PDB file of N, CA and C in Angstrom:
ATOM      1  N   MET Y   1      -3.100 -36.174  -8.712  1.00 56.00           N
ATOM      2  CA  MET Y   1      -4.050 -35.104  -8.885  1.00 56.00           C
ATOM      3  C   MET Y   1      -3.328 -33.708  -8.358  1.00 56.00           C
ATOM      4  N   ALA Y   2      -2.228 -33.854  -7.803  1.00 83.00           N
ATOM      5  CA  ALA Y   2      -1.393 -32.707  -7.480  1.00 83.00           C
ATOM      6  C   ALA Y   2      -0.798 -31.896  -8.504  1.00 83.00           C
ATOM      7  N   LYS Y   3      -0.422 -32.680  -9.715  1.00 83.00           N
ATOM      8  CA  LYS Y   3       0.243 -32.031 -10.712  1.00 83.00           C
ATOM      9  C   LYS Y   3      -0.860 -31.306 -11.511  1.00 83.00           C
ATOM     10  N   GLY Y   4      -2.123 -31.738 -11.626  1.00 80.00           N
ATOM     11  CA  GLY Y   4      -3.292 -31.293 -12.169  1.00 80.00           C
ATOM     12  C   GLY Y   4      -3.779 -29.950 -11.620  1.00 80.00           C
ATOM     13  N   ASP Y   5      -3.695 -29.907 -10.108  1.00 89.00           N
ATOM     14  CA  ASP Y   5      -3.940 -28.841  -9.328  1.00 89.00           C
ATOM     15  C   ASP Y   5      -2.959 -27.796  -9.692  1.00 89.00           C
ATOM     16  N   ARG Y   6      -1.646 -28.106  -9.487  1.00 91.00           N
ATOM     17  CA  ARG Y   6      -0.591 -27.073  -9.839  1.00 91.00           C
ATOM     18  C   ARG Y   6      -0.755 -26.440 -11.104  1.00 91.00           C
ATOM     19  N   LEU Y   7      -1.014 -27.109 -12.184  1.00 91.00           N
ATOM     20  CA  LEU Y   7      -1.182 -26.611 -13.593  1.00 91.00           C
ATOM     21  C   LEU Y   7      -2.350 -25.687 -13.651  1.00 91.00           C
ATOM     22  N   ALA Y   8      -3.475 -26.203 -12.895  1.00 93.00           N
ATOM     23  CA  ALA Y   8      -4.671 -25.191 -13.010  1.00 93.00           C
ATOM     24  C   ALA Y   8      -4.258 -23.995 -12.254  1.00 93.00           C
ATOM     25  N   ARG Y   9      -3.618 -23.940 -11.064  1.00 96.00           N
ATOM     26  CA  ARG Y   9      -3.183 -22.844 -10.380  1.00 96.00           C
ATOM     27  C   ARG Y   9      -2.277 -21.960 -11.350  1.00 96.00           C
ATOM     28  N   LEU Y  10      -1.376 -22.646 -11.865  1.00 95.00           N
ATOM     29  CA  LEU Y  10      -0.572 -21.836 -12.809  1.00 95.00           C
ATOM     30  C   LEU Y  10      -1.355 -21.167 -14.012  1.00 95.00           C
ATOM     31  N   ASP Y  11      -2.316 -21.863 -14.417  1.00 95.00           N
ATOM     32  CA  ASP Y  11      -3.059 -21.332 -15.579  1.00 95.00           C
ATOM     33  C   ASP Y  11      -3.891 -20.188 -15.174  1.00 95.00           C
ATOM     34  N   ALA Y  12      -4.533 -20.213 -13.897  1.00 96.00           N
ATOM     35  CA  ALA Y  12      -5.189 -19.077 -13.400  1.00 96.00           C
ATOM     36  C   ALA Y  12      -4.272 -17.918 -13.011  1.00 96.00           C
ATOM     37  N   LEU Y  13      -3.043 -18.206 -12.618  1.00 97.00           N
ATOM     38  CA  LEU Y  13      -2.097 -17.098 -12.501  1.00 97.00           C
ATOM     39  C   LEU Y  13      -1.693 -16.558 -13.837  1.00 97.00           C
ATOM     40  N   ARG Y  14      -1.577 -17.316 -14.947  1.00 97.00           N
ATOM     41  CA  ARG Y  14      -1.280 -16.771 -16.117  1.00 97.00           C
ATOM     42  C   ARG Y  14      -2.327 -15.890 -16.760  1.00 97.00           C
ATOM     43  N   GLU Y  15      -3.611 -16.256 -16.572  1.00 97.00           N
ATOM     44  CA  GLU Y  15      -4.771 -15.402 -16.889  1.00 97.00           C
ATOM     45  C   GLU Y  15      -4.661 -14.143 -16.360  1.00 97.00           C
ATOM     46  N   ASP Y  16      -4.393 -14.137 -14.856  1.00 98.00           N
ATOM     47  CA  ASP Y  16      -4.300 -12.677 -14.146  1.00 98.00           C
ATOM     48  C   ASP Y  16      -3.050 -12.079 -14.704  1.00 98.00           C
ATOM     49  N   MET Y  17      -1.824 -12.685 -14.994  1.00 98.00           N
ATOM     50  CA  MET Y  17      -0.778 -12.023 -15.437  1.00 98.00           C
ATOM     51  C   MET Y  17      -1.038 -11.325 -16.745  1.00 98.00           C
ATOM     52  N   GLU Y  18      -1.843 -12.012 -17.722  1.00 98.00           N
ATOM     53  CA  GLU Y  18      -2.042 -11.508 -19.039  1.00 98.00           C
ATOM     54  C   GLU Y  18      -3.069 -10.403 -18.838  1.00 98.00           C
ATOM     55  N   ARG Y  19      -3.920 -10.471 -17.761  1.00 98.00           N
ATOM     56  CA  ARG Y  19      -4.835  -9.360 -17.654  1.00 98.00           C
ATOM     57  C   ARG Y  19      -4.181  -8.096 -17.287  1.00 98.00           C
ATOM     58  N   ASP Y  20      -3.273  -8.306 -16.317  1.00 98.00           N
ATOM     59  CA  ASP Y  20      -2.427  -7.165 -15.871  1.00 98.00           C
ATOM     60  C   ASP Y  20      -1.527  -6.470 -16.887  1.00 98.00           C
ATOM     61  N   TYR Y  21      -1.068  -7.384 -17.875  1.00 98.00           N
ATOM     62  CA  TYR Y  21      -0.161  -6.887 -18.884  1.00 98.00           C
ATOM     63  C   TYR Y  21      -1.026  -6.097 -19.801  1.00 98.00           C
ATOM     64  N   ARG Y  22      -2.216  -6.526 -20.138  1.00 98.00           N
ATOM     65  CA  ARG Y  22      -3.048  -5.662 -21.045  1.00 98.00           C
ATOM     66  C   ARG Y  22      -3.445  -4.442 -20.423  1.00 98.00           C
ATOM     67  N   GLU Y  23      -3.750  -4.307 -19.190  1.00 98.00           N
ATOM     68  CA  GLU Y  23      -3.973  -3.074 -18.415  1.00 98.00           C
ATOM     69  C   GLU Y  23      -2.918  -2.061 -18.439  1.00 98.00           C
ATOM     70  N   ALA Y  24      -1.534  -2.607 -18.078  1.00 98.00           N
ATOM     71  CA  ALA Y  24      -0.443  -1.943 -18.209  1.00 98.00           C
ATOM     72  C   ALA Y  24      -0.110  -1.387 -19.627  1.00 98.00           C
ATOM     73  N   LEU Y  25      -0.428  -2.193 -20.548  1.00 97.00           N
ATOM     74  CA  LEU Y  25       0.037  -1.706 -21.922  1.00 97.00           C
ATOM     75  C   LEU Y  25      -1.061  -0.710 -22.413  1.00 97.00           C
ATOM     76  N   VAL Y  26      -2.416  -0.797 -21.918  1.00 97.00           N
ATOM     77  CA  VAL Y  26      -3.406   0.238 -22.388  1.00 97.00           C
ATOM     78  C   VAL Y  26      -3.073   1.422 -21.770  1.00 97.00           C
ATOM     79  N   ALA Y  27      -2.628   1.496 -20.399  1.00 97.00           N
ATOM     80  CA  ALA Y  27      -2.271   2.700 -19.784  1.00 97.00           C
ATOM     81  C   ALA Y  27      -1.026   3.308 -20.418  1.00 97.00           C
ATOM     82  N   ALA Y  28      -0.138   2.469 -21.024  1.00 96.00           N
ATOM     83  CA  ALA Y  28       1.096   3.188 -21.590  1.00 96.00           C
ATOM     84  C   ALA Y  28       0.656   3.699 -23.041  1.00 96.00           C
ATOM     85  N   LEU Y  29      -0.168   3.094 -23.550  1.00 95.00           N
ATOM     86  CA  LEU Y  29      -0.700   3.423 -25.072  1.00 95.00           C
ATOM     87  C   LEU Y  29      -1.512   4.820 -24.827  1.00 95.00           C
ATOM     88  N   ARG Y  30      -2.311   4.928 -23.844  1.00 96.00           N
ATOM     89  CA  ARG Y  30      -3.050   6.197 -23.653  1.00 96.00           C
ATOM     90  C   ARG Y  30      -2.179   7.261 -23.317  1.00 96.00           C
ATOM     91  N   ILE Y  31      -1.074   7.051 -22.595  1.00 94.00           N
ATOM     92  CA  ILE Y  31      -0.065   8.121 -22.408  1.00 94.00           C
ATOM     93  C   ILE Y  31       0.554   8.590 -23.828  1.00 94.00           C
ATOM     94  N   THR Y  32       0.968   7.638 -24.516  1.00 91.00           N
ATOM     95  CA  THR Y  32       1.394   7.835 -25.804  1.00 91.00           C
ATOM     96  C   THR Y  32       0.489   8.489 -26.816  1.00 91.00           C
ATOM     97  N   ALA Y  33      -0.625   8.092 -26.858  1.00 92.00           N
ATOM     98  CA  ALA Y  33      -1.568   8.754 -27.496  1.00 92.00           C
ATOM     99  C   ALA Y  33      -1.994  10.228 -27.181  1.00 92.00           C
ATOM    100  N   ALA Y  34      -1.730  10.495 -25.882  1.00 92.00           N
ATOM    101  CA  ALA Y  34      -1.873  12.000 -25.438  1.00 92.00           C
ATOM    102  C   ALA Y  34      -0.653  12.928 -25.850  1.00 92.00           C
ATOM    103  N   GLY Y  35       0.399  12.290 -26.405  1.00 88.00           N
ATOM    104  CA  GLY Y  35       1.376  12.965 -26.969  1.00 88.00           C
ATOM    105  C   GLY Y  35       2.828  12.778 -26.380  1.00 88.00           C
ATOM    106  N   LYS Y  36       2.953  11.625 -25.386  1.00 89.00           N
ATOM    107  CA  LYS Y  36       4.243  11.578 -24.751  1.00 89.00           C
ATOM    108  C   LYS Y  36       5.056  10.372 -25.537  1.00 89.00           C
ATOM    109  N   TRP Y  37       6.117  10.742 -26.152  1.00 87.00           N
ATOM    110  CA  TRP Y  37       6.834   9.799 -26.960  1.00 87.00           C
ATOM    111  C   TRP Y  37       7.741   9.086 -26.318  1.00 87.00           C
ATOM    112  N   GLY Y  38       8.202   7.921 -26.899  1.00 90.00           N
ATOM    113  CA  GLY Y  38       9.234   6.999 -26.319  1.00 90.00           C
ATOM    114  C   GLY Y  38       8.705   5.573 -26.088  1.00 90.00           C
ATOM    115  N   LEU Y  39       7.572   5.274 -26.006  1.00 92.00           N
ATOM    116  CA  LEU Y  39       7.041   3.773 -26.012  1.00 92.00           C
ATOM    117  C   LEU Y  39       7.606   2.902 -26.945  1.00 92.00           C
ATOM    118  N   PHE Y  40       7.509   3.370 -28.116  1.00 91.00           N
ATOM    119  CA  PHE Y  40       7.836   2.485 -29.294  1.00 91.00           C
ATOM    120  C   PHE Y  40       9.372   2.909 -29.850  1.00 91.00           C
ATOM    121  N   ASP Y  41       9.948   3.844 -29.279  1.00 87.00           N
ATOM    122  CA  ASP Y  41      11.351   4.172 -29.540  1.00 87.00           C
ATOM    123  C   ASP Y  41      11.520   4.422 -30.916  1.00 87.00           C
ATOM    124  N   HIS Y  42      10.544   5.093 -31.651  1.00 84.00           N
ATOM    125  CA  HIS Y  42      10.614   5.320 -33.181  1.00 84.00           C
ATOM    126  C   HIS Y  42      11.599   6.559 -33.414  1.00 84.00           C
ATOM    127  N   ARG Y  43      11.863   7.440 -32.349  1.00 80.00           N
ATOM    128  CA  ARG Y  43      12.656   8.745 -32.474  1.00 80.00           C
ATOM    129  C   ARG Y  43      13.962   8.406 -31.787  1.00 80.00           C
ATOM    130  N   LYS Y  44      15.052   8.977 -32.286  1.00 81.00           N
ATOM    131  CA  LYS Y  44      16.269   9.010 -31.740  1.00 81.00           C
ATOM    132  C   LYS Y  44      16.428  10.089 -30.679  1.00 81.00           C
ATOM    133  N   ASP Y  45      15.469  10.024 -29.614  1.00 83.00           N
ATOM    134  CA  ASP Y  45      15.424  11.015 -28.520  1.00 83.00           C
ATOM    135  C   ASP Y  45      15.741  10.409 -27.122  1.00 83.00           C
ATOM    136  N   ARG Y  46      16.950  10.771 -26.597  1.00 89.00           N
ATOM    137  CA  ARG Y  46      17.336  10.020 -25.461  1.00 89.00           C
ATOM    138  C   ARG Y  46      16.515  10.393 -24.388  1.00 89.00           C
ATOM    139  N   ALA Y  47      15.926  11.583 -24.143  1.00 90.00           N
ATOM    140  CA  ALA Y  47      15.036  12.052 -23.105  1.00 90.00           C
ATOM    141  C   ALA Y  47      13.612  11.094 -23.154  1.00 90.00           C
ATOM    142  N   ALA Y  48      13.165  10.883 -24.451  1.00 88.00           N
ATOM    143  CA  ALA Y  48      11.878  10.258 -24.387  1.00 88.00           C
ATOM    144  C   ALA Y  48      12.207   8.772 -24.183  1.00 88.00           C
ATOM    145  N   ARG Y  49      13.307   8.295 -24.729  1.00 89.00           N
ATOM    146  CA  ARG Y  49      13.559   6.839 -24.540  1.00 89.00           C
ATOM    147  C   ARG Y  49      13.856   6.526 -22.934  1.00 89.00           C
ATOM    148  N   ALA Y  50      14.554   7.491 -22.228  1.00 92.00           N
ATOM    149  CA  ALA Y  50      14.596   7.307 -20.815  1.00 92.00           C
ATOM    150  C   ALA Y  50      13.547   7.542 -20.153  1.00 92.00           C
ATOM    151  N   ALA Y  51      12.479   8.511 -20.470  1.00 91.00           N
ATOM    152  CA  ALA Y  51      11.272   8.507 -19.795  1.00 91.00           C
ATOM    153  C   ALA Y  51      10.377   7.305 -19.911  1.00 91.00           C
ATOM    154  N   ALA Y  52      10.427   6.607 -21.076  1.00 93.00           N
ATOM    155  CA  ALA Y  52       9.556   5.504 -21.115  1.00 93.00           C
ATOM    156  C   ALA Y  52      10.210   4.166 -20.710  1.00 93.00           C
ATOM    157  N   ALA Y  53      11.542   4.286 -20.411  1.00 93.00           N
ATOM    158  CA  ALA Y  53      12.265   2.944 -20.029  1.00 93.00           C
ATOM    159  C   ALA Y  53      11.759   2.089 -18.733  1.00 93.00           C
ATOM    160  N   PRO Y  54      11.131   2.833 -17.760  1.00 96.00           N
ATOM    161  CA  PRO Y  54      10.684   2.083 -16.659  1.00 96.00           C
ATOM    162  C   PRO Y  54       9.257   1.235 -17.114  1.00 96.00           C
ATOM    163  N   VAL Y  55       8.643   1.992 -18.102  1.00 96.00           N
ATOM    164  CA  VAL Y  55       7.217   1.200 -18.567  1.00 96.00           C
ATOM    165  C   VAL Y  55       7.620   0.155 -19.468  1.00 96.00           C
ATOM    166  N   VAL Y  56       8.558   0.500 -20.406  1.00 96.00           N
ATOM    167  CA  VAL Y  56       9.022  -0.715 -21.186  1.00 96.00           C
ATOM    168  C   VAL Y  56       9.716  -1.907 -20.427  1.00 96.00           C
ATOM    169  N   ALA Y  57      10.450  -1.416 -19.349  1.00 97.00           N
ATOM    170  CA  ALA Y  57      10.998  -2.771 -18.382  1.00 97.00           C
ATOM    171  C   ALA Y  57       9.896  -3.366 -17.875  1.00 97.00           C
ATOM    172  N   GLN Y  58       8.888  -2.771 -17.270  1.00 98.00           N
ATOM    173  CA  GLN Y  58       7.872  -3.393 -16.705  1.00 98.00           C
ATOM    174  C   GLN Y  58       7.091  -4.432 -17.541  1.00 98.00           C
ATOM    175  N   LEU Y  59       6.795  -3.701 -18.714  1.00 97.00           N
ATOM    176  CA  LEU Y  59       6.007  -4.640 -19.828  1.00 97.00           C
ATOM    177  C   LEU Y  59       6.901  -5.794 -20.179  1.00 97.00           C
ATOM    178  N   THR Y  60       8.248  -5.675 -20.338  1.00 97.00           N
ATOM    179  CA  THR Y  60       9.106  -6.704 -20.842  1.00 97.00           C
ATOM    180  C   THR Y  60       9.215  -7.893 -19.655  1.00 97.00           C
ATOM    181  N   GLU Y  61       9.308  -7.411 -18.505  1.00 98.00           N
ATOM    182  CA  GLU Y  61       9.480  -8.327 -17.507  1.00 98.00           C
ATOM    183  C   GLU Y  61       7.998  -9.146 -17.189  1.00 98.00           C
ATOM    184  N   MET Y  62       7.028  -8.424 -17.392  1.00 98.00           N
ATOM    185  CA  MET Y  62       5.785  -8.916 -17.221  1.00 98.00           C
ATOM    186  C   MET Y  62       5.510 -10.139 -18.351  1.00 98.00           C
ATOM    187  N   GLY Y  63       5.855  -9.695 -19.599  1.00 97.00           N
ATOM    188  CA  GLY Y  63       5.815 -10.554 -20.723  1.00 97.00           C
ATOM    189  C   GLY Y  63       6.699 -11.757 -20.592  1.00 97.00           C
ATOM    190  N   GLU Y  64       7.923 -11.812 -20.048  1.00 97.00           N
ATOM    191  CA  GLU Y  64       8.882 -12.777 -19.787  1.00 97.00           C
ATOM    192  C   GLU Y  64       8.266 -13.772 -18.861  1.00 97.00           C
ATOM    193  N   GLU Y  65       7.512 -13.343 -17.887  1.00 97.00           N
ATOM    194  CA  GLU Y  65       6.823 -13.965 -16.791  1.00 97.00           C
ATOM    195  C   GLU Y  65       5.883 -14.936 -17.358  1.00 97.00           C
ATOM    196  N   ILE Y  66       5.138 -14.075 -18.456  1.00 98.00           N
ATOM    197  CA  ILE Y  66       3.676 -14.845 -18.748  1.00 98.00           C
ATOM    198  C   ILE Y  66       4.322 -15.832 -19.811  1.00 98.00           C
ATOM    199  N   ASP Y  67       5.304 -15.606 -20.675  1.00 97.00           N
ATOM    200  CA  ASP Y  67       5.976 -16.575 -21.612  1.00 97.00           C
ATOM    201  C   ASP Y  67       6.500 -17.660 -20.755  1.00 97.00           C
ATOM    202  N   ALA Y  68       7.137 -17.603 -19.835  1.00 97.00           N
ATOM    203  CA  ALA Y  68       7.631 -18.619 -18.981  1.00 97.00           C
ATOM    204  C   ALA Y  68       6.438 -19.642 -18.458  1.00 97.00           C
ATOM    205  N   ALA Y  69       5.391 -19.059 -17.897  1.00 97.00           N
ATOM    206  CA  ALA Y  69       4.188 -19.765 -17.422  1.00 97.00           C
ATOM    207  C   ALA Y  69       3.468 -20.574 -18.512  1.00 97.00           C
ATOM    208  N   ARG Y  70       3.433 -19.774 -19.752  1.00 97.00           N
ATOM    209  CA  ARG Y  70       2.793 -20.447 -21.050  1.00 97.00           C
ATOM    210  C   ARG Y  70       3.739 -21.736 -21.349  1.00 97.00           C
ATOM    211  N   ALA Y  71       5.088 -21.559 -21.247  1.00 97.00           N
ATOM    212  CA  ALA Y  71       5.931 -22.597 -21.856  1.00 97.00           C
ATOM    213  C   ALA Y  71       5.703 -23.823 -20.890  1.00 97.00           C
ATOM    214  N   GLN Y  72       5.538 -23.573 -19.572  1.00 95.00           N
ATOM    215  CA  GLN Y  72       5.279 -24.530 -18.579  1.00 95.00           C
ATOM    216  C   GLN Y  72       4.033 -25.372 -18.709  1.00 95.00           C
ATOM    217  N   LEU Y  73       2.995 -24.619 -19.449  1.00 95.00           N
ATOM    218  CA  LEU Y  73       1.612 -25.177 -19.690  1.00 95.00           C
ATOM    219  C   LEU Y  73       1.584 -25.746 -21.007  1.00 95.00           C
ATOM    220  N   GLY Y  74       2.670 -25.544 -21.726  1.00 95.00           N
ATOM    221  CA  GLY Y  74       2.755 -26.029 -23.137  1.00 95.00           C
ATOM    222  C   GLY Y  74       1.958 -25.171 -24.359  1.00 95.00           C
ATOM    223  N   LEU Y  75       1.890 -24.004 -23.883  1.00 96.00           N
ATOM    224  CA  LEU Y  75       1.238 -22.946 -24.653  1.00 96.00           C
ATOM    225  C   LEU Y  75       2.188 -22.240 -25.516  1.00 96.00           C
ATOM    226  N   SER Y  76       1.569 -21.680 -26.573  1.00 96.00           N
ATOM    227  CA  SER Y  76       2.631 -20.874 -27.473  1.00 96.00           C
ATOM    228  C   SER Y  76       2.820 -19.354 -26.710  1.00 96.00           C
ATOM    229  N   PRO Y  77       3.974 -18.727 -27.048  1.00 96.00           N
ATOM    230  CA  PRO Y  77       4.194 -17.433 -26.496  1.00 96.00           C
ATOM    231  C   PRO Y  77       3.157 -16.448 -26.449  1.00 96.00           C
ATOM    232  N   PHE Y  78       3.302 -15.488 -25.513  1.00 97.00           N
ATOM    233  CA  PHE Y  78       2.191 -14.574 -25.425  1.00 97.00           C
ATOM    234  C   PHE Y  78       2.168 -13.588 -26.621  1.00 97.00           C
ATOM    235  N   ALA Y  79       1.328 -13.641 -27.591  1.00 97.00           N
ATOM    236  CA  ALA Y  79       1.242 -12.997 -28.884  1.00 97.00           C
ATOM    237  C   ALA Y  79       1.137 -11.505 -28.503  1.00 97.00           C
ATOM    238  N   LEU Y  80       0.303 -10.945 -27.618  1.00 97.00           N
ATOM    239  CA  LEU Y  80       0.440  -9.451 -27.461  1.00 97.00           C
ATOM    240  C   LEU Y  80       1.779  -8.781 -27.172  1.00 97.00           C
ATOM    241  N   HIS Y  81       2.583  -9.591 -26.332  1.00 96.00           N
ATOM    242  CA  HIS Y  81       3.921  -9.106 -25.971  1.00 96.00           C
ATOM    243  C   HIS Y  81       4.833  -9.095 -27.060  1.00 96.00           C
ATOM    244  N   ALA Y  82       4.743 -10.304 -28.043  1.00 96.00           N
ATOM    245  CA  ALA Y  82       5.626 -10.291 -29.190  1.00 96.00           C
ATOM    246  C   ALA Y  82       5.065  -9.188 -30.007  1.00 96.00           C
ATOM    247  N   GLU Y  83       4.027  -8.858 -30.415  1.00 96.00           N
ATOM    248  CA  GLU Y  83       3.527  -7.729 -31.127  1.00 96.00           C
ATOM    249  C   GLU Y  83       3.978  -6.396 -30.641  1.00 96.00           C
ATOM    250  N   PHE Y  84       3.948  -6.299 -29.287  1.00 96.00           N
ATOM    251  CA  PHE Y  84       4.492  -4.991 -28.760  1.00 96.00           C
ATOM    252  C   PHE Y  84       6.056  -4.810 -29.079  1.00 96.00           C
ATOM    253  N   LEU Y  85       6.750  -5.920 -28.811  1.00 94.00           N
ATOM    254  CA  LEU Y  85       8.272  -5.764 -29.176  1.00 94.00           C
ATOM    255  C   LEU Y  85       8.555  -5.649 -30.545  1.00 94.00           C
ATOM    256  N   ALA Y  86       7.671  -6.313 -31.295  1.00 92.00           N
ATOM    257  CA  ALA Y  86       8.020  -6.117 -32.788  1.00 92.00           C
ATOM    258  C   ALA Y  86       7.748  -4.717 -33.248  1.00 92.00           C
ATOM    259  N   ALA Y  87       6.795  -3.969 -32.701  1.00 91.00           N
ATOM    260  CA  ALA Y  87       6.433  -2.681 -33.072  1.00 91.00           C
ATOM    261  C   ALA Y  87       7.392  -1.639 -32.565  1.00 91.00           C
ATOM    262  N   ARG Y  88       8.239  -2.040 -31.698  1.00 90.00           N
ATOM    263  CA  ARG Y  88       9.377  -1.106 -30.999  1.00 90.00           C
ATOM    264  C   ARG Y  88      10.536  -0.980 -31.966  1.00 90.00           C
ATOM    265  N   GLY Y  89      11.162   0.129 -31.940  1.00 82.00           N
ATOM    266  CA  GLY Y  89      12.479   0.229 -32.712  1.00 82.00           C
ATOM    267  C   GLY Y  89      12.355   1.324 -34.041  1.00 82.00           C
ATOM    268  N   PRO Y  90      13.409   1.282 -34.543  1.00 79.00           N
ATOM    269  CA  PRO Y  90      13.511   2.190 -35.783  1.00 79.00           C
ATOM    270  C   PRO Y  90      12.495   1.803 -36.710  1.00 79.00           C
ATOM    271  N   VAL Y  91      11.979   2.909 -37.611  1.00 76.00           N
ATOM    272  CA  VAL Y  91      11.070   2.667 -38.784  1.00 76.00           C
ATOM    273  C   VAL Y  91      11.588   3.545 -39.883  1.00 76.00           C
ATOM    274  N   GLY Y  92      10.866   3.297 -41.010  1.00 74.00           N
ATOM    275  CA  GLY Y  92      11.307   3.992 -42.212  1.00 74.00           C
ATOM    276  C   GLY Y  92      10.803   5.378 -42.136  1.00 74.00           C
ATOM    277  N   PRO Y  93      11.206   6.286 -42.878  1.00 72.00           N
ATOM    278  CA  PRO Y  93      10.876   7.585 -42.905  1.00 72.00           C
ATOM    279  C   PRO Y  93       9.374   7.952 -43.242  1.00 72.00           C
ATOM    280  N   GLU Y  94       8.618   7.018 -44.001  1.00 72.00           N
ATOM    281  CA  GLU Y  94       7.354   7.274 -44.091  1.00 72.00           C
ATOM    282  C   GLU Y  94       6.352   6.468 -43.350  1.00 72.00           C
ATOM    283  N   ALA Y  95       6.865   5.927 -42.153  1.00 68.00           N
ATOM    284  CA  ALA Y  95       6.051   5.265 -41.148  1.00 68.00           C
ATOM    285  C   ALA Y  95       5.264   6.164 -40.244  1.00 68.00           C
ATOM    286  N   VAL Y  96       4.119   5.768 -39.987  1.00 66.00           N
ATOM    287  CA  VAL Y  96       3.290   6.453 -39.213  1.00 66.00           C
ATOM    288  C   VAL Y  96       4.108   6.552 -37.681  1.00 66.00           C
ATOM    289  N   GLY Y  97       3.783   7.789 -37.113  1.00 58.00           N
ATOM    290  CA  GLY Y  97       4.670   8.106 -35.854  1.00 58.00           C
ATOM    291  C   GLY Y  97       3.957   7.392 -34.539  1.00 58.00           C
ATOM    292  N   GLU Y  98       4.601   7.559 -33.610  1.00 53.00           N
ATOM    293  CA  GLU Y  98       4.005   6.897 -32.166  1.00 53.00           C
ATOM    294  C   GLU Y  98       2.472   7.355 -31.953  1.00 53.00           C
TER     295      GLU Y  98
END
């Protein structure tokens, strides 16, 4: 039963981490929506990239921890984090901005 208890605790921790990730991402998206560039790194602006770097690093670290917990539980990777990472980076000239 010890293994079952450990997995149950890990699953509860995973749920908490996913909730914290969503809250952090929503906070970052609100800042972006208010006009602060850099979260998605769509522009070649070093200042915007540097300003957003701590938030991106925090989200990436959180996403990696969640993925590790999900792997231990036999679950698929955290889709929200994968979508965030996929949305970052250079885009075509006709793409919608941040």
